mmCIF file of C-alpha atoms in Angstrom:
data_model
loop_
_atom_site.group_PDB
_atom_site.id
_atom_site.type_symbol
_atom_site.label_atom_id
_atom_site.label_comp_id
_atom_site.label_asym_id
_atom_site.label_seq_id
_atom_site.Cartn_x
_atom_site.Cartn_y
_atom_site.Cartn_z
ATOM 1 C CA MET Z 1 -37.837 40.529 -149.424
ATOM 2 C CA LEU Z 2 -40.169 43.224 -147.363
ATOM 3 C CA ALA Z 3 -41.049 42.274 -143.924
ATOM 4 C CA ILE Z 4 -44.771 41.977 -145.059
ATOM 5 C CA GLU Z 5 -43.905 39.615 -147.986
ATOM 6 C CA ARG Z 6 -41.862 37.670 -145.325
ATOM 7 C CA ARG Z 7 -44.875 37.375 -142.975
ATOM 8 C CA THR Z 8 -47.238 36.305 -145.640
ATOM 9 C CA GLU Z 9 -44.998 33.520 -146.641
ATOM 10 C CA ILE Z 10 -44.755 32.551 -142.939
ATOM 11 C CA MET Z 11 -48.393 32.265 -142.760
ATOM 12 C CA ARG Z 12 -48.435 30.246 -146.133
ATOM 13 C CA ILE Z 13 -45.944 27.851 -144.379
ATOM 14 C CA ILE Z 14 -47.781 27.490 -141.039
ATOM 15 C CA ARG Z 15 -50.991 26.814 -142.900
ATOM 16 C CA GLN Z 16 -49.514 24.002 -144.730
ATOM 17 C CA GLU Z 17 -47.134 22.572 -141.944
ATOM 18 C CA GLN Z 18 -49.554 23.607 -138.887
ATOM 19 C CA SER Z 19 -46.561 24.799 -137.027
ATOM 20 C CA VAL Z 20 -42.989 26.778 -137.638
ATOM 21 C CA ARG Z 21 -39.836 26.796 -135.770
ATOM 22 C CA VAL Z 22 -37.556 30.139 -135.306
ATOM 23 C CA ALA Z 23 -34.459 28.664 -136.233
ATOM 24 C CA GLU Z 24 -35.780 26.979 -139.614
ATOM 25 C CA LEU Z 25 -37.502 30.169 -140.544
ATOM 26 C CA SER Z 26 -34.322 32.236 -139.803
ATOM 27 C CA ALA Z 27 -32.443 29.783 -141.967
ATOM 28 C CA LYS Z 28 -34.961 29.934 -144.839
ATOM 29 C CA PHE Z 29 -35.408 33.601 -145.042
ATOM 30 C CA GLU Z 30 -31.682 34.249 -144.183
ATOM 31 C CA VAL Z 31 -32.547 36.717 -141.551
ATOM 32 C CA ALA Z 32 -31.735 37.112 -137.447
ATOM 33 C CA GLU Z 33 -34.013 34.691 -135.376
ATOM 34 C CA GLU Z 34 -34.955 37.945 -133.506
ATOM 35 C CA THR Z 35 -36.167 39.223 -136.753
ATOM 36 C CA ILE Z 36 -38.344 36.139 -137.230
ATOM 37 C CA ARG Z 37 -39.471 36.525 -133.315
ATOM 38 C CA ARG Z 38 -40.694 40.209 -134.176
ATOM 39 C CA ASP Z 39 -42.592 38.811 -137.193
ATOM 40 C CA LEU Z 40 -44.159 36.101 -135.156
ATOM 41 C CA ASP Z 41 -45.101 38.627 -132.300
ATOM 42 C CA LYS Z 42 -46.908 40.737 -134.995
ATOM 43 C CA LEU Z 43 -48.855 37.745 -136.276
ATOM 44 C CA ASP Z 44 -49.798 36.721 -132.868
ATOM 45 C CA LYS Z 45 -51.077 39.978 -131.830
ATOM 46 C CA GLU Z 46 -53.114 39.943 -135.108
ATOM 47 C CA GLY Z 47 -54.588 36.674 -133.863
ATOM 48 C CA LYS Z 48 -53.244 34.563 -137.077
ATOM 49 C CA LEU Z 49 -51.124 32.267 -134.856
ATOM 50 C CA LYS Z 50 -50.221 31.432 -131.578
ATOM 51 C CA LYS Z 51 -46.449 31.688 -130.452
ATOM 52 C CA THR Z 52 -44.819 28.960 -128.592
ATOM 53 C CA TYR Z 53 -41.557 28.089 -127.311
ATOM 54 C CA GLY Z 54 -39.175 28.407 -130.098
ATOM 55 C CA GLY Z 55 -41.789 28.972 -132.730
ATOM 56 C CA ALA Z 56 -45.549 29.180 -133.432
ATOM 57 C CA VAL Z 57 -48.747 27.316 -134.255
ATOM 58 C CA LEU Z 58 -51.704 27.872 -136.179
ATOM 59 C CA ILE Z 59 -54.743 29.000 -134.448
ATOM 60 C CA GLU Z 60 -57.296 26.844 -135.194
ATOM 61 C CA ASN Z 61 -61.231 27.222 -133.938
ATOM 62 C CA VAL Z 62 -61.321 24.777 -131.354
ATOM 63 C CA SER Z 63 -64.937 25.164 -131.269
ATOM 64 C CA GLU Z 64 -65.197 23.286 -134.294
ATOM 65 C CA ASP Z 65 -64.304 19.389 -134.490
ATOM 66 C CA GLN Z 66 -62.206 18.162 -137.314
ATOM 67 C CA SER Z 67 -61.657 14.940 -138.692
ATOM 68 C CA PHE Z 68 -59.065 12.542 -136.721
ATOM 69 C CA ASN Z 69 -56.663 12.610 -140.203
ATOM 70 C CA VAL Z 70 -56.582 16.279 -139.794
ATOM 71 C CA ARG Z 71 -55.790 16.364 -136.280
ATOM 72 C CA MET Z 72 -53.368 13.415 -136.466
ATOM 73 C CA LYS Z 73 -50.933 15.740 -138.636
ATOM 74 C CA ARG Z 74 -50.879 18.547 -136.103
ATOM 75 C CA ASN Z 75 -47.655 18.913 -133.947
ATOM 76 C CA MET Z 76 -46.636 15.442 -134.613
ATOM 77 C CA ALA Z 77 -42.889 16.115 -133.083
ATOM 78 C CA GLU Z 78 -44.294 17.643 -129.973
ATOM 79 C CA LYS Z 79 -46.945 14.769 -129.422
ATOM 80 C CA ARG Z 80 -44.117 12.232 -129.904
ATOM 81 C CA ARG Z 81 -42.147 13.851 -127.506
ATOM 82 C CA ILE Z 82 -45.103 13.681 -124.999
ATOM 83 C CA ALA Z 83 -46.208 10.252 -125.618
ATOM 84 C CA SER Z 84 -42.606 8.941 -125.209
ATOM 85 C CA PHE Z 85 -42.469 10.506 -121.928
ATOM 86 C CA ALA Z 86 -45.647 9.570 -120.827
ATOM 87 C CA ASN Z 87 -45.121 5.686 -121.783
ATOM 88 C CA GLU Z 88 -42.389 5.893 -118.493
ATOM 89 C CA LEU Z 89 -45.570 6.866 -116.360
ATOM 90 C CA ILE Z 90 -47.158 3.343 -117.250
ATOM 91 C CA GLU Z 91 -45.789 0.636 -114.794
ATOM 92 C CA ASP Z 92 -45.744 -2.992 -115.746
ATOM 93 C CA GLY Z 93 -49.177 -4.912 -114.592
ATOM 94 C CA GLU Z 94 -51.515 -1.755 -114.701
ATOM 95 C CA THR Z 95 -54.598 -1.218 -116.160
ATOM 96 C CA VAL Z 96 -55.034 2.154 -118.285
ATOM 97 C CA PHE Z 97 -57.900 3.953 -119.920
ATOM 98 C CA ILE Z 98 -56.716 5.449 -123.216
ATOM 99 C CA ASP Z 99 -59.152 7.953 -124.896
ATOM 100 C CA MET Z 100 -59.803 8.733 -128.682
ATOM 101 C CA SER Z 101 -57.374 11.623 -128.797
ATOM 102 C CA THR Z 102 -54.306 12.020 -131.472
ATOM 103 C CA THR Z 103 -51.875 12.302 -128.531
ATOM 104 C CA ALA Z 104 -53.122 9.220 -126.823
ATOM 105 C CA LEU Z 105 -52.777 7.155 -130.202
ATOM 106 C CA GLU Z 106 -49.064 8.353 -130.243
ATOM 107 C CA LEU Z 107 -48.858 7.220 -126.699
ATOM 108 C CA ILE Z 108 -50.014 3.613 -127.709
ATOM 109 C CA LYS Z 109 -47.386 3.499 -130.320
ATOM 110 C CA HIS Z 110 -44.644 4.169 -127.749
ATOM 111 C CA VAL Z 111 -45.967 1.605 -125.223
ATOM 112 C CA ASP Z 112 -42.875 -0.629 -124.096
ATOM 113 C CA THR Z 113 -43.213 -3.980 -125.225
ATOM 114 C CA SER Z 114 -41.377 -5.289 -122.181
ATOM 115 C CA LYS Z 115 -44.374 -4.103 -119.990
ATOM 116 C CA HIS Z 116 -47.508 -6.388 -119.652
ATOM 117 C CA ILE Z 117 -50.412 -4.055 -119.253
ATOM 118 C CA THR Z 118 -54.275 -4.066 -119.743
ATOM 119 C CA VAL Z 119 -55.577 -1.181 -122.190
ATOM 120 C CA LEU Z 120 -59.314 -0.071 -122.226
ATOM 121 C CA THR Z 121 -60.109 2.184 -125.125
ATOM 122 C CA ASN Z 122 -63.008 3.402 -127.438
ATOM 123 C CA SER Z 123 -60.405 4.460 -130.217
ATOM 124 C CA LEU Z 124 -60.749 2.074 -133.094
ATOM 125 C CA THR Z 125 -57.335 3.219 -134.423
ATOM 126 C CA ALA Z 126 -55.905 2.232 -131.016
ATOM 127 C CA LEU Z 127 -57.421 -1.110 -131.263
ATOM 128 C CA VAL Z 128 -55.992 -1.410 -134.535
ATOM 129 C CA GLU Z 129 -52.694 -0.499 -133.568
ATOM 130 C CA LEU Z 130 -52.423 -2.630 -130.333
ATOM 131 C CA GLY Z 131 -54.259 -5.767 -132.060
ATOM 132 C CA GLN Z 132 -50.955 -7.614 -132.592
ATOM 133 C CA ARG Z 133 -48.981 -6.807 -129.139
ATOM 134 C CA GLU Z 134 -48.895 -9.912 -127.155
ATOM 135 C CA ASN Z 135 -47.975 -8.216 -124.000
ATOM 136 C CA ILE Z 136 -50.941 -6.050 -123.937
ATOM 137 C CA LYS Z 137 -54.560 -7.121 -122.936
ATOM 138 C CA LEU Z 138 -56.711 -5.192 -124.898
ATOM 139 C CA ILE Z 139 -60.348 -4.526 -124.345
ATOM 140 C CA GLY Z 140 -62.438 -2.465 -126.605
ATOM 141 C CA ILE Z 141 -64.972 -0.267 -125.419
ATOM 142 C CA GLY Z 142 -68.145 -0.401 -127.407
ATOM 143 C CA GLY Z 143 -70.918 2.209 -128.355
ATOM 144 C CA ALA Z 144 -72.191 3.879 -131.230
ATOM 145 C CA TYR Z 145 -69.441 4.650 -134.102
ATOM 146 C CA ASP Z 146 -68.248 8.452 -134.431
ATOM 147 C CA GLU Z 147 -66.650 8.951 -137.731
ATOM 148 C CA ALA Z 148 -64.887 12.200 -136.671
ATOM 149 C CA SER Z 149 -63.038 10.824 -133.992
ATOM 150 C CA LEU Z 150 -62.903 7.185 -135.164
ATOM 151 C CA SER Z 151 -64.204 6.138 -131.997
ATOM 152 C CA MET Z 152 -67.116 4.480 -129.984
ATOM 153 C CA THR Z 153 -69.469 6.928 -127.897
ATOM 154 C CA GLY Z 154 -72.911 7.252 -126.459
ATOM 155 C CA PRO Z 155 -74.784 5.956 -123.596
ATOM 156 C CA MET Z 156 -73.528 2.277 -123.832
ATOM 157 C CA THR Z 157 -69.758 3.596 -123.752
ATOM 158 C CA HIS Z 158 -70.538 5.406 -120.532
ATOM 159 C CA LYS Z 159 -71.883 2.189 -118.949
ATOM 160 C CA PHE Z 160 -69.223 0.120 -120.252
ATOM 161 C CA ILE Z 161 -66.722 2.332 -118.793
ATOM 162 C CA ASP Z 162 -68.283 2.648 -115.493
ATOM 163 C CA HIS Z 163 -68.078 -1.103 -115.176
ATOM 164 C CA TYR Z 164 -64.337 -0.880 -114.957
ATOM 165 C CA TYR Z 165 -61.766 0.770 -112.637
ATOM 166 C CA ALA Z 166 -58.204 1.538 -113.855
ATOM 167 C CA ASP Z 167 -55.022 2.664 -112.582
ATOM 168 C CA LYS Z 168 -54.465 5.409 -114.796
ATOM 169 C CA THR Z 169 -56.329 7.348 -117.416
ATOM 170 C CA LEU Z 170 -54.091 9.065 -120.156
ATOM 171 C CA PHE Z 171 -56.056 11.475 -122.368
ATOM 172 C CA SER Z 172 -55.940 14.862 -124.358
ATOM 173 C CA VAL Z 173 -58.116 17.685 -124.944
ATOM 174 C CA ARG Z 174 -58.693 20.528 -127.271
ATOM 175 C CA GLY Z 175 -57.965 23.475 -124.955
ATOM 176 C CA ILE Z 176 -56.755 24.357 -121.394
ATOM 177 C CA THR Z 177 -57.286 27.939 -119.681
ATOM 178 C CA LYS Z 178 -56.948 28.917 -116.397
ATOM 179 C CA GLU Z 179 -60.388 30.156 -116.035
ATOM 180 C CA ARG Z 180 -62.158 27.150 -117.233
ATOM 181 C CA GLY Z 181 -59.827 24.527 -116.796
ATOM 182 C CA ILE Z 182 -59.908 21.861 -119.465
ATOM 183 C CA MET Z 183 -62.046 22.014 -122.631
ATOM 184 C CA ASP Z 184 -63.372 19.786 -125.594
ATOM 185 C CA THR Z 185 -65.250 20.635 -128.832
ATOM 186 C CA LYS Z 186 -68.099 18.071 -128.484
ATOM 187 C CA GLU Z 187 -70.314 16.840 -125.231
ATOM 188 C CA HIS Z 188 -70.324 13.497 -126.080
ATOM 189 C CA LEU Z 189 -66.363 12.928 -126.403
ATOM 190 C CA ALA Z 190 -66.131 15.345 -123.009
ATOM 191 C CA GLU Z 191 -68.543 12.887 -121.271
ATOM 192 C CA ILE Z 192 -66.245 9.841 -122.251
ATOM 193 C CA LYS Z 193 -63.355 11.600 -120.824
ATOM 194 C CA ARG Z 194 -65.137 12.515 -117.501
ATOM 195 C CA PHE Z 195 -65.937 8.742 -117.115
ATOM 196 C CA MET Z 196 -62.591 7.608 -117.706
ATOM 197 C CA ILE Z 197 -61.212 10.258 -115.039
ATOM 198 C CA LYS Z 198 -64.002 9.311 -112.618
ATOM 199 C CA ASN Z 199 -63.111 5.622 -112.750
ATOM 200 C CA ALA Z 200 -59.390 6.045 -112.604
ATOM 201 C CA ARG Z 201 -56.885 6.082 -109.532
ATOM 202 C CA GLU Z 202 -54.488 8.505 -111.357
ATOM 203 C CA THR Z 203 -55.417 11.044 -114.315
ATOM 204 C CA ILE Z 204 -52.681 12.050 -116.747
ATOM 205 C CA LEU Z 205 -53.467 14.784 -119.163
ATOM 206 C CA LEU Z 206 -51.099 14.800 -122.542
ATOM 207 C CA ALA Z 207 -51.298 18.312 -123.836
ATOM 208 C CA ASP Z 208 -48.803 20.110 -126.495
ATOM 209 C CA SER Z 209 -48.244 23.567 -126.302
ATOM 210 C CA SER Z 210 -50.851 24.617 -128.726
ATOM 211 C CA LYS Z 211 -53.659 23.500 -126.073
ATOM 212 C CA PHE Z 212 -52.431 26.135 -123.513
ATOM 213 C CA GLY Z 213 -54.568 29.444 -123.690
ATOM 214 C CA ASN Z 214 -57.093 27.909 -126.082
ATOM 215 C CA SER Z 215 -60.883 27.829 -125.038
ATOM 216 C CA ALA Z 216 -63.119 25.037 -126.415
ATOM 217 C CA LEU Z 217 -66.842 25.067 -126.183
ATOM 218 C CA ILE Z 218 -67.477 21.958 -123.474
ATOM 219 C CA SER Z 219 -65.868 21.986 -120.208
ATOM 220 C CA VAL Z 220 -64.304 18.403 -119.320
ATOM 221 C CA ALA Z 221 -63.122 18.831 -115.857
ATOM 222 C CA ASP Z 222 -61.501 21.336 -113.421
ATOM 223 C CA MET Z 223 -57.767 21.155 -113.182
ATOM 224 C CA GLU Z 224 -57.901 19.797 -109.594
ATOM 225 C CA ASP Z 225 -59.506 16.449 -111.154
ATOM 226 C CA ILE Z 226 -55.941 15.998 -112.921
ATOM 227 C CA ASP Z 227 -53.101 14.485 -111.166
ATOM 228 C CA ILE Z 228 -50.206 14.978 -113.851
ATOM 229 C CA VAL Z 229 -49.744 16.879 -116.978
ATOM 230 C CA VAL Z 230 -47.147 16.139 -119.469
ATOM 231 C CA THR Z 231 -46.399 18.595 -122.081
ATOM 232 C CA ASP Z 232 -43.646 20.327 -124.341
ATOM 233 C CA TYR Z 233 -44.792 23.626 -123.285
ATOM 234 C CA LYS Z 234 -41.997 25.605 -121.483
ATOM 235 C CA MET Z 235 -44.577 27.715 -119.481
ATOM 236 C CA ASP Z 236 -44.264 30.814 -117.515
ATOM 237 C CA GLN Z 237 -44.507 31.440 -113.766
ATOM 238 C CA GLN Z 238 -48.207 32.193 -113.860
ATOM 239 C CA TRP Z 239 -49.033 28.536 -115.544
ATOM 240 C CA LYS Z 240 -46.568 27.029 -113.029
ATOM 241 C CA ASP Z 241 -48.423 28.709 -110.203
ATOM 242 C CA TYR Z 242 -51.765 27.750 -111.645
ATOM 243 C CA PHE Z 243 -50.656 23.986 -111.731
ATOM 244 C CA ALA Z 244 -49.230 24.249 -108.087
ATOM 245 C CA ASN Z 245 -52.200 25.625 -106.810
ATOM 246 C CA ASN Z 246 -54.352 23.020 -108.114
ATOM 247 C CA ASP Z 247 -51.702 20.296 -106.777
ATOM 248 C CA VAL Z 248 -50.985 18.936 -110.420
ATOM 249 C CA GLU Z 249 -47.600 17.425 -111.220
ATOM 250 C CA VAL Z 250 -46.169 18.824 -114.411
ATOM 251 C CA TYR Z 251 -43.352 17.209 -116.406
ATOM 252 C CA ILE Z 252 -41.828 18.937 -119.558
ATOM 253 C CA ALA Z 253 -40.915 16.202 -122.089
ATOM 254 C CA LYS Z 254 -37.894 17.056 -124.181
#
């Protein structure tokens, strides 16, 4: 197989799966991992994908909002690792805000049943997921229904959130850059995250590797507003310095 044919097939796979791993592609095409890395380097430079630690992810237009079900399928293994780790940061007896992001939903699925916590969320999917958990006191945040995010939004949602104060806010966004901080695609979703950040003692950002370096339309908050980042991204020294300069504690979920 010619290199151009292999790269075409790599793009077909990544469009279907949303992400690829170097080791898996090496085995599939029966070539050295270094050959696959060169392929991914070229495709990255062409703007067709984004290289990550051990693989690559499909570049999406983060200025466009996508359906919840589409986003739910992206980078699932990474989201599960992040969610499993972040669950350890929630203490018994705490009250937490959970936003409408797909990574936060994965966190909900990993909540330790031995912990008795109070969860406030505007995510309808999270409400359904938690509805049968006897150890969780569940408070649904009301507002206007947003079909794309399967959540409640709007001025009434803001007023509801502002009525409460939580120990922690756990949320995700669509992009993180050193220049603009954390960003999302829609103002009404970003505003909800801002209220949750403002009304919590500690703010925890859940971000898989595809979020790093990606810009989006709306600024959510500056990085100095975040206390902890949980990610699967094996970041370089520049990212490490960026978080250190903003007094952000970083945990790498393995």
